[in-house]
Amino acid sequence: MAVTLNNGCRMPNFGLGTWKSEPGKVTLAVKEAIDVGYRQIDGAYAYENEKEVGEAIAQKIKDGIVKREDLFIVSKLWCTFHAKGQVKSACSKTLSDLNLEYLDLYLIHWPMGFKAGQVNLPLDENDMIIPSNTDFLDTWEAMEDLVANKMVKAIGVSNFSSKQIARILNKPGLKIKPAVNQIECHPYLTQEDLISYCNSKDIAVTAYSPLGSPDRPWAKPDEPKLLEDPKILEIAKGHGKSSAQVLIRFQIQRGLIVIPKSVTPSRIKENFQVFDFQLSDAEMKTILSFNRNWRCCAMPWCVKHKDYPFEVTK
């Protein structure tokens, strides 16, 4: 299953997420995913594991399991590289780490530029992010150049609000529209308005943390656990499936691209077994009703940033 992006590229609607996948485990996870049938691998510079992801891809190509053109590889430009002159070198670093000649999709990871340097999260004495004076419209121009230089096939954004996407679409001299907006999305954060906006502009939507990111480092004991929600478990039982499979299937039936993360071989396999059942309209409606606008990735240390996206996301 694949979706056609607004530039004509075909993108698998299912992939392996690699955020929080530790070096040492991620290589085996990517190999297992490719063996199972995954053809999209979603990564990022900030995940600090792209060399290991690249090793797995290279091994599977060498073994003849896949060809490079069978795979759809996604990476993301980190916030400390938003200055127009840094975008190409940041993408080159990712390509070098992945040992690839091109990316299928490159995203601006967040709309917020951070102070340039070796530290991914430069914080001040109050533990708030130190911003750069960059504008993501300039960053976008450098992203367009990556396509012209054949370093990437498609470009997009991640964690952008509808107003921020509109700024790009309305930019004088725009050459390339964003192909994708990758956003946190699960039944506790259904993102209906933002998805509707993206659909209206022919921008595909990828749902990250579709399982509610239970292994996020800052999780608190009193926060909701989506995989243990009694209503999700009940729906899953009715289909003879796991709660994770229901949560993934929910996003696929919404027409979204979905990228569950796992490093466990049995779960990587299980997460892929979501094409042999269908949630009913009533079940879809029930799951949509769980929305509580709860984010597991709210980036609270960035709330004062001029481009913090969530105050303006409906």
PDB file of C-alpha atoms in Angstrom:
ATOM      1  CA  MET A   1       0.000   0.000   0.000  1.00  0.00           C
ATOM      2  CA  ALA A   2       1.315   3.432  -0.943  1.00  0.00           C
ATOM      3  CA  VAL A   3       0.168   7.008  -1.314  1.00  0.00           C
ATOM      4  CA  THR A   4       1.112   9.270  -4.219  1.00  0.00           C
ATOM      5  CA  LEU A   5       2.731  12.482  -2.998  1.00  0.00           C
ATOM      6  CA  ASN A   6       2.058  15.828  -4.683  1.00  0.00           C
ATOM      7  CA  ASN A   7       5.339  15.513  -6.627  1.00  0.00           C
ATOM      8  CA  GLY A   8       4.336  12.118  -8.071  1.00  0.00           C
ATOM      9  CA  CYS A   9       6.550   9.998  -5.795  1.00  0.00           C
ATOM     10  CA  ARG A  10       4.966   6.909  -4.264  1.00  0.00           C
ATOM     11  CA  MET A  11       5.380   6.612  -0.480  1.00  0.00           C
ATOM     12  CA  PRO A  12       4.530   3.428   1.450  1.00  0.00           C
ATOM     13  CA  ASN A  13       1.736   4.136   3.932  1.00  0.00           C
ATOM     14  CA  PHE A  14       3.500   2.048   6.570  1.00  0.00           C
ATOM     15  CA  GLY A  15       7.022   2.318   7.928  1.00  0.00           C
ATOM     16  CA  LEU A  16       9.349   1.665  10.825  1.00  0.00           C
ATOM     17  CA  GLY A  17       9.907   4.523  13.249  1.00  0.00           C
ATOM     18  CA  THR A  18      13.416   4.695  14.739  1.00  0.00           C
ATOM     19  CA  TRP A  19      13.082   7.444  17.381  1.00  0.00           C
ATOM     20  CA  LYS A  20      14.408   6.128  20.737  1.00  0.00           C
ATOM     21  CA  SER A  21      15.846   3.030  19.027  1.00  0.00           C
ATOM     22  CA  GLU A  22      19.283   2.681  20.599  1.00  0.00           C
ATOM     23  CA  PRO A  23      22.414   2.068  18.556  1.00  0.00           C
ATOM     24  CA  GLY A  24      23.065  -1.642  18.919  1.00  0.00           C
ATOM     25  CA  LYS A  25      19.373  -2.490  18.684  1.00  0.00           C
ATOM     26  CA  VAL A  26      18.293  -0.370  15.734  1.00  0.00           C
ATOM     27  CA  THR A  27      20.402  -2.247  13.157  1.00  0.00           C
ATOM     28  CA  LEU A  28      18.676  -5.520  13.997  1.00  0.00           C
ATOM     29  CA  ALA A  29      15.286  -3.784  14.093  1.00  0.00           C
ATOM     30  CA  VAL A  30      15.706  -2.342  10.584  1.00  0.00           C
ATOM     31  CA  LYS A  31      16.930  -5.693   9.230  1.00  0.00           C
ATOM     32  CA  GLU A  32      13.958  -7.477  10.774  1.00  0.00           C
ATOM     33  CA  ALA A  33      11.537  -4.859   9.413  1.00  0.00           C
ATOM     34  CA  ILE A  34      12.872  -5.199   5.875  1.00  0.00           C
ATOM     35  CA  ASP A  35      12.675  -8.996   6.111  1.00  0.00           C
ATOM     36  CA  VAL A  36       9.047  -8.756   7.278  1.00  0.00           C
ATOM     37  CA  GLY A  37       8.093  -6.452   4.398  1.00  0.00           C
ATOM     38  CA  TYR A  38       8.501  -2.869   5.623  1.00  0.00           C
ATOM     39  CA  ARG A  39       9.695  -0.632   2.803  1.00  0.00           C
ATOM     40  CA  GLN A  40       9.698   2.753   4.543  1.00  0.00           C
ATOM     41  CA  ILE A  41      12.273   3.552   7.243  1.00  0.00           C
ATOM     42  CA  ASP A  42      11.764   6.815   9.133  1.00  0.00           C
ATOM     43  CA  GLY A  43      14.818   8.352  10.790  1.00  0.00           C
ATOM     44  CA  ALA A  44      16.398  11.667  11.743  1.00  0.00           C
ATOM     45  CA  TYR A  45      19.752  13.227  12.555  1.00  0.00           C
ATOM     46  CA  ALA A  46      18.524  13.942  16.094  1.00  0.00           C
ATOM     47  CA  TYR A  47      17.868  10.239  16.781  1.00  0.00           C
ATOM     48  CA  GLU A  48      21.657   9.733  16.779  1.00  0.00           C
ATOM     49  CA  ASN A  49      21.428   6.299  15.163  1.00  0.00           C
ATOM     50  CA  GLU A  50      21.584   6.929  11.404  1.00  0.00           C
ATOM     51  CA  LYS A  51      24.905   5.088  10.927  1.00  0.00           C
ATOM     52  CA  GLU A  52      23.360   1.934  12.374  1.00  0.00           C
ATOM     53  CA  VAL A  53      20.230   2.359  10.248  1.00  0.00           C
ATOM     54  CA  GLY A  54      22.486   2.731   7.200  1.00  0.00           C
ATOM     55  CA  GLU A  55      24.386  -0.452   8.068  1.00  0.00           C
ATOM     56  CA  ALA A  56      21.142  -2.427   8.111  1.00  0.00           C
ATOM     57  CA  ILE A  57      19.975  -0.991   4.786  1.00  0.00           C
ATOM     58  CA  ALA A  58      23.352  -1.701   3.159  1.00  0.00           C
ATOM     59  CA  GLN A  59      23.352  -5.297   4.421  1.00  0.00           C
ATOM     60  CA  LYS A  60      19.863  -6.015   3.099  1.00  0.00           C
ATOM     61  CA  ILE A  61      20.745  -4.536  -0.303  1.00  0.00           C
ATOM     62  CA  LYS A  62      23.968  -6.569  -0.356  1.00  0.00           C
ATOM     63  CA  ASP A  63      22.044  -9.733   0.551  1.00  0.00           C
ATOM     64  CA  GLY A  64      19.710  -9.145  -2.399  1.00  0.00           C
ATOM     65  CA  ILE A  65      16.609  -8.894  -0.202  1.00  0.00           C
ATOM     66  CA  VAL A  66      15.813  -5.412  -1.579  1.00  0.00           C
ATOM     67  CA  LYS A  67      17.146  -2.909  -4.078  1.00  0.00           C
ATOM     68  CA  ARG A  68      17.686   0.717  -3.070  1.00  0.00           C
ATOM     69  CA  GLU A  69      14.751   1.794  -5.241  1.00  0.00           C
ATOM     70  CA  ASP A  70      12.447  -0.585  -3.334  1.00  0.00           C
ATOM     71  CA  LEU A  71      13.008   1.395  -0.141  1.00  0.00           C
ATOM     72  CA  PHE A  72      11.637   4.769   0.926  1.00  0.00           C
ATOM     73  CA  ILE A  73      14.077   6.401   3.340  1.00  0.00           C
ATOM     74  CA  VAL A  74      13.049   9.440   5.375  1.00  0.00           C
ATOM     75  CA  SER A  75      15.244  11.729   7.461  1.00  0.00           C
ATOM     76  CA  LYS A  76      14.874  15.139   9.087  1.00  0.00           C
ATOM     77  CA  LEU A  77      16.795  18.393   9.339  1.00  0.00           C
ATOM     78  CA  TRP A  78      17.468  19.216  12.980  1.00  0.00           C
ATOM     79  CA  CYS A  79      16.681  22.593  14.533  1.00  0.00           C
ATOM     80  CA  THR A  80      20.319  23.664  14.995  1.00  0.00           C
ATOM     81  CA  PHE A  81      20.830  23.588  11.206  1.00  0.00           C
ATOM     82  CA  HIS A  82      18.041  25.969  10.104  1.00  0.00           C
ATOM     83  CA  ALA A  83      20.421  28.653   8.791  1.00  0.00           C
ATOM     84  CA  LYS A  84      20.229  28.599   5.009  1.00  0.00           C
ATOM     85  CA  GLY A  85      23.960  27.883   4.671  1.00  0.00           C
ATOM     86  CA  GLN A  86      23.820  24.845   6.967  1.00  0.00           C
ATOM     87  CA  VAL A  87      21.038  22.835   5.357  1.00  0.00           C
ATOM     88  CA  LYS A  88      23.082  21.216   2.589  1.00  0.00           C
ATOM     89  CA  SER A  89      25.891  20.139   4.920  1.00  0.00           C
ATOM     90  CA  ALA A  90      23.362  18.727   7.418  1.00  0.00           C
ATOM     91  CA  CYS A  91      21.727  16.670   4.662  1.00  0.00           C
ATOM     92  CA  SER A  92      25.173  15.561   3.435  1.00  0.00           C
ATOM     93  CA  LYS A  93      26.006  14.338   6.946  1.00  0.00           C
ATOM     94  CA  THR A  94      22.799  12.278   7.053  1.00  0.00           C
ATOM     95  CA  LEU A  95      23.491  10.820   3.596  1.00  0.00           C
ATOM     96  CA  SER A  96      27.033   9.947   4.662  1.00  0.00           C
ATOM     97  CA  ASP A  97      25.850   8.299   7.888  1.00  0.00           C
ATOM     98  CA  LEU A  98      23.168   6.336   6.036  1.00  0.00           C
ATOM     99  CA  ASN A  99      25.639   5.510   3.235  1.00  0.00           C
ATOM    100  CA  LEU A 100      23.083   6.601   0.646  1.00  0.00           C
ATOM    101  CA  GLU A 101      23.256   8.760  -2.476  1.00  0.00           C
ATOM    102  CA  TYR A 102      19.805  10.281  -1.964  1.00  0.00           C
ATOM    103  CA  LEU A 103      16.883  10.435   0.451  1.00  0.00           C
ATOM    104  CA  ASP A 104      13.334   9.752  -0.680  1.00  0.00           C
ATOM    105  CA  LEU A 105      11.977  12.367   1.741  1.00  0.00           C
ATOM    106  CA  TYR A 106      13.657  15.030   3.888  1.00  0.00           C
ATOM    107  CA  LEU A 107      11.633  16.941   6.458  1.00  0.00           C
ATOM    108  CA  ILE A 108      12.222  20.062   8.542  1.00  0.00           C
ATOM    109  CA  HIS A 109      11.949  18.294  11.912  1.00  0.00           C
ATOM    110  CA  TRP A 110      10.408  21.260  13.780  1.00  0.00           C
ATOM    111  CA  PRO A 111       9.517  24.801  12.673  1.00  0.00           C
ATOM    112  CA  MET A 112      11.769  26.185  15.435  1.00  0.00           C
ATOM    113  CA  GLY A 113      15.402  27.102  14.834  1.00  0.00           C
ATOM    114  CA  PHE A 114      17.799  26.549  17.753  1.00  0.00           C
ATOM    115  CA  LYS A 115      21.189  28.123  18.425  1.00  0.00           C
ATOM    116  CA  ALA A 116      23.736  26.504  16.098  1.00  0.00           C
ATOM    117  CA  GLY A 117      26.451  24.329  17.597  1.00  0.00           C
ATOM    118  CA  GLN A 118      27.305  20.823  18.741  1.00  0.00           C
ATOM    119  CA  VAL A 119      24.468  20.613  21.304  1.00  0.00           C
ATOM    120  CA  ASN A 120      21.129  19.376  19.932  1.00  0.00           C
ATOM    121  CA  LEU A 121      19.104  21.055  22.695  1.00  0.00           C
ATOM    122  CA  PRO A 122      20.915  24.265  23.693  1.00  0.00           C
ATOM    123  CA  LEU A 123      19.248  25.377  26.947  1.00  0.00           C
ATOM    124  CA  ASP A 124      19.610  28.595  28.945  1.00  0.00           C
ATOM    125  CA  GLU A 125      19.947  28.831  32.732  1.00  0.00           C
ATOM    126  CA  ASN A 126      16.163  28.387  33.055  1.00  0.00           C
ATOM    127  CA  ASP A 127      16.238  25.164  31.007  1.00  0.00           C
ATOM    128  CA  MET A 128      14.480  26.875  28.108  1.00  0.00           C
ATOM    129  CA  ILE A 129      15.672  26.492  24.521  1.00  0.00           C
ATOM    130  CA  ILE A 130      18.076  29.085  23.125  1.00  0.00           C
ATOM    131  CA  PRO A 131      16.593  30.067  19.747  1.00  0.00           C
ATOM    132  CA  SER A 132      18.367  31.067  16.568  1.00  0.00           C
ATOM    133  CA  ASN A 133      17.243  34.121  14.614  1.00  0.00           C
ATOM    134  CA  THR A 134      16.364  31.981  11.590  1.00  0.00           C
ATOM    135  CA  ASP A 135      13.082  31.953   9.666  1.00  0.00           C
ATOM    136  CA  PHE A 136      11.824  28.608   8.370  1.00  0.00           C
ATOM    137  CA  LEU A 137      10.926  30.283   5.050  1.00  0.00           C
ATOM    138  CA  ASP A 138      14.661  30.719   4.400  1.00  0.00           C
ATOM    139  CA  THR A 139      15.255  27.158   5.569  1.00  0.00           C
ATOM    140  CA  TRP A 140      12.635  26.014   3.056  1.00  0.00           C
ATOM    141  CA  GLU A 141      14.499  27.690   0.172  1.00  0.00           C
ATOM    142  CA  ALA A 142      17.580  25.651   1.085  1.00  0.00           C
ATOM    143  CA  MET A 143      15.402  22.510   1.230  1.00  0.00           C
ATOM    144  CA  GLU A 144      14.226  23.254  -2.329  1.00  0.00           C
ATOM    145  CA  ASP A 145      17.883  23.428  -3.407  1.00  0.00           C
ATOM    146  CA  LEU A 146      18.419  19.872  -2.112  1.00  0.00           C
ATOM    147  CA  VAL A 147      15.859  18.637  -4.645  1.00  0.00           C
ATOM    148  CA  ALA A 148      17.572  20.588  -7.430  1.00  0.00           C
ATOM    149  CA  ASN A 149      20.887  19.025  -6.359  1.00  0.00           C
ATOM    150  CA  LYS A 150      19.306  15.543  -6.484  1.00  0.00           C
ATOM    151  CA  MET A 151      20.182  14.897  -2.832  1.00  0.00           C
ATOM    152  CA  VAL A 152      16.521  14.299  -1.984  1.00  0.00           C
ATOM    153  CA  LYS A 153      13.474  13.356  -4.045  1.00  0.00           C
ATOM    154  CA  ALA A 154      10.797  15.011  -1.902  1.00  0.00           C
ATOM    155  CA  ILE A 155      10.731  17.571   0.892  1.00  0.00           C
ATOM    156  CA  GLY A 156       8.257  18.254   3.657  1.00  0.00           C
ATOM    157  CA  VAL A 157       7.771  19.395   7.226  1.00  0.00           C
ATOM    158  CA  SER A 158       7.135  17.903  10.633  1.00  0.00           C
ATOM    159  CA  ASN A 159       5.287  19.326  13.637  1.00  0.00           C
ATOM    160  CA  PHE A 160       4.087  22.345  11.617  1.00  0.00           C
ATOM    161  CA  SER A 161       0.730  23.975  12.331  1.00  0.00           C
ATOM    162  CA  SER A 162      -1.707  24.879   9.566  1.00  0.00           C
ATOM    163  CA  LYS A 163      -0.707  28.568   9.864  1.00  0.00           C
ATOM    164  CA  GLN A 164       2.947  27.686   9.508  1.00  0.00           C
ATOM    165  CA  ILE A 165       2.270  25.545   6.445  1.00  0.00           C
ATOM    166  CA  ALA A 166       0.216  28.403   4.999  1.00  0.00           C
ATOM    167  CA  ARG A 167       3.243  30.695   5.406  1.00  0.00           C
ATOM    168  CA  ILE A 168       5.255  28.338   3.195  1.00  0.00           C
ATOM    169  CA  LEU A 169       2.461  27.923   0.629  1.00  0.00           C
ATOM    170  CA  ASN A 170       2.015  31.714   0.424  1.00  0.00           C
ATOM    171  CA  LYS A 171       5.729  32.440   0.182  1.00  0.00           C
ATOM    172  CA  PRO A 172       6.626  34.576  -2.865  1.00  0.00           C
ATOM    173  CA  GLY A 173       8.756  32.572  -5.288  1.00  0.00           C
ATOM    174  CA  LEU A 174       7.815  29.193  -3.820  1.00  0.00           C
ATOM    175  CA  LYS A 175       9.206  26.448  -6.049  1.00  0.00           C
ATOM    176  CA  ILE A 176       8.149  23.270  -4.237  1.00  0.00           C
ATOM    177  CA  LYS A 177       5.172  22.644  -1.952  1.00  0.00           C
ATOM    178  CA  PRO A 178       5.697  20.501   1.136  1.00  0.00           C
ATOM    179  CA  ALA A 179       4.838  16.908   0.218  1.00  0.00           C
ATOM    180  CA  VAL A 180       4.269  15.673   3.782  1.00  0.00           C
ATOM    181  CA  ASN A 181       3.557  16.977   7.277  1.00  0.00           C
ATOM    182  CA  GLN A 182       4.631  14.426   9.907  1.00  0.00           C
ATOM    183  CA  ILE A 183       2.750  14.968  13.172  1.00  0.00           C
ATOM    184  CA  GLU A 184       2.041  13.267  16.471  1.00  0.00           C
ATOM    185  CA  CYS A 185      -1.265  11.493  16.026  1.00  0.00           C
ATOM    186  CA  HIS A 186      -3.150   8.840  18.008  1.00  0.00           C
ATOM    187  CA  PRO A 187      -6.658   8.483  19.482  1.00  0.00           C
ATOM    188  CA  TYR A 188      -5.871  10.934  22.320  1.00  0.00           C
ATOM    189  CA  LEU A 189      -4.685  13.498  19.731  1.00  0.00           C
ATOM    190  CA  THR A 190      -6.709  12.904  16.580  1.00  0.00           C
ATOM    191  CA  GLN A 191      -5.616  16.126  14.813  1.00  0.00           C
ATOM    192  CA  GLU A 192      -8.765  16.266  12.675  1.00  0.00           C
ATOM    193  CA  ASP A 193      -8.530  19.976  11.800  1.00  0.00           C
ATOM    194  CA  LEU A 194      -4.848  19.841  10.868  1.00  0.00           C
ATOM    195  CA  ILE A 195      -5.293  16.663   8.815  1.00  0.00           C
ATOM    196  CA  SER A 196      -8.262  18.217   7.015  1.00  0.00           C
ATOM    197  CA  TYR A 197      -6.183  21.304   6.218  1.00  0.00           C
ATOM    198  CA  CYS A 198      -3.285  19.220   4.882  1.00  0.00           C
ATOM    199  CA  ASN A 199      -5.681  17.131   2.772  1.00  0.00           C
ATOM    200  CA  SER A 200      -7.145  20.322   1.285  1.00  0.00           C
ATOM    201  CA  LYS A 201      -3.634  21.407   0.220  1.00  0.00           C
ATOM    202  CA  ASP A 202      -2.641  17.969  -1.180  1.00  0.00           C
ATOM    203  CA  ILE A 203      -0.113  17.425   1.609  1.00  0.00           C
ATOM    204  CA  ALA A 204       0.139  13.843   2.876  1.00  0.00           C
ATOM    205  CA  VAL A 205       0.142  13.279   6.642  1.00  0.00           C
ATOM    206  CA  THR A 206       2.377  10.852   8.524  1.00  0.00           C
ATOM    207  CA  ALA A 207       1.293   9.898  12.054  1.00  0.00           C
ATOM    208  CA  TYR A 208       4.158   9.475  14.491  1.00  0.00           C
ATOM    209  CA  SER A 209       3.785   8.005  17.996  1.00  0.00           C
ATOM    210  CA  PRO A 210       0.606   6.174  16.848  1.00  0.00           C
ATOM    211  CA  LEU A 211       0.824   3.989  19.981  1.00  0.00           C
ATOM    212  CA  GLY A 212       1.137   7.007  22.301  1.00  0.00           C
ATOM    213  CA  SER A 213       4.932   6.657  22.673  1.00  0.00           C
ATOM    214  CA  PRO A 214       4.827   4.548  25.858  1.00  0.00           C
ATOM    215  CA  ASP A 215       8.636   4.514  26.085  1.00  0.00           C
ATOM    216  CA  ARG A 216       9.117   8.298  25.914  1.00  0.00           C
ATOM    217  CA  PRO A 217      11.816   9.297  28.430  1.00  0.00           C
ATOM    218  CA  TRP A 218       9.665  11.923  30.182  1.00  0.00           C
ATOM    219  CA  ALA A 219       6.562   9.753  30.730  1.00  0.00           C
ATOM    220  CA  LYS A 220       4.869  10.251  34.105  1.00  0.00           C
ATOM    221  CA  PRO A 221       3.041   7.461  35.978  1.00  0.00           C
ATOM    222  CA  ASP A 222      -0.288   9.345  35.977  1.00  0.00           C
ATOM    223  CA  GLU A 223      -0.347   9.976  32.209  1.00  0.00           C
ATOM    224  CA  PRO A 224      -2.738   7.979  30.024  1.00  0.00           C
ATOM    225  CA  LYS A 225      -1.538   4.666  28.587  1.00  0.00           C
ATOM    226  CA  LEU A 226      -3.159   4.273  25.199  1.00  0.00           C
ATOM    227  CA  LEU A 227      -2.172   0.620  24.725  1.00  0.00           C
ATOM    228  CA  GLU A 228      -4.000  -0.242  27.967  1.00  0.00           C
ATOM    229  CA  ASP A 229      -7.188   1.719  27.225  1.00  0.00           C
ATOM    230  CA  PRO A 230     -10.083  -0.673  28.060  1.00  0.00           C
ATOM    231  CA  LYS A 231     -12.136   0.360  25.003  1.00  0.00           C
ATOM    232  CA  ILE A 232      -9.175  -0.187  22.652  1.00  0.00           C
ATOM    233  CA  LEU A 233      -8.547  -3.582  24.272  1.00  0.00           C
ATOM    234  CA  GLU A 234     -12.225  -4.481  23.796  1.00  0.00           C
ATOM    235  CA  ILE A 235     -12.168  -3.579  20.092  1.00  0.00           C
ATOM    236  CA  ALA A 236      -8.909  -5.514  19.680  1.00  0.00           C
ATOM    237  CA  LYS A 237     -10.343  -8.597  21.333  1.00  0.00           C
ATOM    238  CA  GLY A 238     -13.306  -8.535  18.943  1.00  0.00           C
ATOM    239  CA  HIS A 239     -10.918  -8.749  15.970  1.00  0.00           C
ATOM    240  CA  GLY A 240      -8.475 -11.192  17.540  1.00  0.00           C
ATOM    241  CA  LYS A 241      -5.811  -8.496  17.327  1.00  0.00           C
ATOM    242  CA  SER A 242      -3.593  -6.563  19.733  1.00  0.00           C
ATOM    243  CA  SER A 243      -4.313  -3.009  20.867  1.00  0.00           C
ATOM    244  CA  ALA A 244      -1.237  -1.870  18.906  1.00  0.00           C
ATOM    245  CA  GLN A 245      -2.638  -3.415  15.713  1.00  0.00           C
ATOM    246  CA  VAL A 246      -5.958  -1.605  16.234  1.00  0.00           C
ATOM    247  CA  LEU A 247      -4.185   1.738  16.792  1.00  0.00           C
ATOM    248  CA  ILE A 248      -2.144   1.283  13.602  1.00  0.00           C
ATOM    249  CA  ARG A 249      -5.149   0.116  11.564  1.00  0.00           C
ATOM    250  CA  PHE A 250      -7.117   3.158  12.794  1.00  0.00           C
ATOM    251  CA  GLN A 251      -4.609   5.527  11.158  1.00  0.00           C
ATOM    252  CA  ILE A 252      -4.378   3.511   7.932  1.00  0.00           C
ATOM    253  CA  GLN A 253      -8.169   3.653   7.530  1.00  0.00           C
ATOM    254  CA  ARG A 254      -7.991   7.429   8.008  1.00  0.00           C
ATOM    255  CA  GLY A 255      -5.732   7.568   4.944  1.00  0.00           C
ATOM    256  CA  LEU A 256      -2.625   8.435   6.953  1.00  0.00           C
ATOM    257  CA  ILE A 257       0.917   7.131   6.686  1.00  0.00           C
ATOM    258  CA  VAL A 258       1.874   5.457   9.959  1.00  0.00           C
ATOM    259  CA  ILE A 259       5.314   4.718  11.457  1.00  0.00           C
ATOM    260  CA  PRO A 260       5.162   2.659  14.676  1.00  0.00           C
ATOM    261  CA  LYS A 261       8.506   2.204  16.431  1.00  0.00           C
ATOM    262  CA  SER A 262       9.771  -1.058  17.864  1.00  0.00           C
ATOM    263  CA  VAL A 263      13.076  -2.864  18.300  1.00  0.00           C
ATOM    264  CA  THR A 264      11.402  -6.130  19.327  1.00  0.00           C
ATOM    265  CA  PRO A 265      11.258  -8.639  16.412  1.00  0.00           C
ATOM    266  CA  SER A 266       7.891 -10.109  17.435  1.00  0.00           C
ATOM    267  CA  ARG A 267       6.311  -6.641  17.678  1.00  0.00           C
ATOM    268  CA  ILE A 268       7.866  -5.472  14.417  1.00  0.00           C
ATOM    269  CA  LYS A 269       6.166  -8.463  12.784  1.00  0.00           C
ATOM    270  CA  GLU A 270       2.899  -7.988  14.671  1.00  0.00           C
ATOM    271  CA  ASN A 271       2.696  -4.276  13.831  1.00  0.00           C
ATOM    272  CA  PHE A 272       2.877  -5.133  10.121  1.00  0.00           C
ATOM    273  CA  GLN A 273      -0.058  -7.582  10.316  1.00  0.00           C
ATOM    274  CA  VAL A 274      -2.718  -4.899   9.976  1.00  0.00           C
ATOM    275  CA  PHE A 275      -3.868  -5.420   6.394  1.00  0.00           C
ATOM    276  CA  ASP A 276      -6.065  -8.473   7.023  1.00  0.00           C
ATOM    277  CA  PHE A 277      -8.853  -6.846   9.031  1.00  0.00           C
ATOM    278  CA  GLN A 278     -11.107  -3.794   8.911  1.00  0.00           C
ATOM    279  CA  LEU A 279     -12.431  -1.592  11.690  1.00  0.00           C
ATOM    280  CA  SER A 280     -16.153  -0.860  11.318  1.00  0.00           C
ATOM    281  CA  ASP A 281     -17.456   2.695  10.892  1.00  0.00           C
ATOM    282  CA  ALA A 282     -18.816   2.488  14.424  1.00  0.00           C
ATOM    283  CA  GLU A 283     -15.424   1.405  15.790  1.00  0.00           C
ATOM    284  CA  MET A 284     -13.662   4.203  13.910  1.00  0.00           C
ATOM    285  CA  LYS A 285     -16.149   6.717  15.321  1.00  0.00           C
ATOM    286  CA  THR A 286     -15.657   5.351  18.839  1.00  0.00           C
ATOM    287  CA  ILE A 287     -11.859   5.611  18.610  1.00  0.00           C
ATOM    288  CA  LEU A 288     -12.071   9.148  17.198  1.00  0.00           C
ATOM    289  CA  SER A 289     -14.199  10.124  20.201  1.00  0.00           C
ATOM    290  CA  PHE A 290     -11.260   9.420  22.541  1.00  0.00           C
ATOM    291  CA  ASN A 291      -9.585  12.699  21.530  1.00  0.00           C
ATOM    292  CA  ARG A 292      -8.467  14.792  24.495  1.00  0.00           C
ATOM    293  CA  ASN A 293      -5.809  16.929  22.733  1.00  0.00           C
ATOM    294  CA  TRP A 294      -3.133  15.211  24.824  1.00  0.00           C
ATOM    295  CA  ARG A 295       0.425  15.345  23.484  1.00  0.00           C
ATOM    296  CA  CYS A 296       3.268  13.080  24.446  1.00  0.00           C
ATOM    297  CA  CYS A 297       5.716  15.323  22.526  1.00  0.00           C
ATOM    298  CA  ALA A 298       4.787  18.847  23.616  1.00  0.00           C
ATOM    299  CA  MET A 299       8.399  20.171  23.817  1.00  0.00           C
ATOM    300  CA  PRO A 300       7.632  22.312  26.903  1.00  0.00           C
ATOM    301  CA  TRP A 301      11.149  23.763  26.933  1.00  0.00           C
ATOM    302  CA  CYS A 302      10.296  25.501  23.637  1.00  0.00           C
ATOM    303  CA  VAL A 303       7.012  27.204  24.574  1.00  0.00           C
ATOM    304  CA  LYS A 304       8.558  30.703  24.412  1.00  0.00           C
ATOM    305  CA  HIS A 305      10.020  30.174  20.943  1.00  0.00           C
ATOM    306  CA  LYS A 306       8.530  32.479  18.292  1.00  0.00           C
ATOM    307  CA  ASP A 307       7.794  29.447  16.106  1.00  0.00           C
ATOM    308  CA  TYR A 308       6.454  27.091  18.794  1.00  0.00           C
ATOM    309  CA  PRO A 309       3.757  25.297  16.781  1.00  0.00           C
ATOM    310  CA  PHE A 310       1.225  24.038  19.280  1.00  0.00           C
ATOM    311  CA  GLU A 311      -0.300  27.290  20.482  1.00  0.00           C
ATOM    312  CA  VAL A 312      -1.514  27.870  16.935  1.00  0.00           C
ATOM    313  CA  THR A 313      -2.482  24.284  16.034  1.00  0.00           C
ATOM    314  CA  LYS A 314      -6.209  23.827  16.254  1.00  0.00           C
TER     315      LYS A 314
END
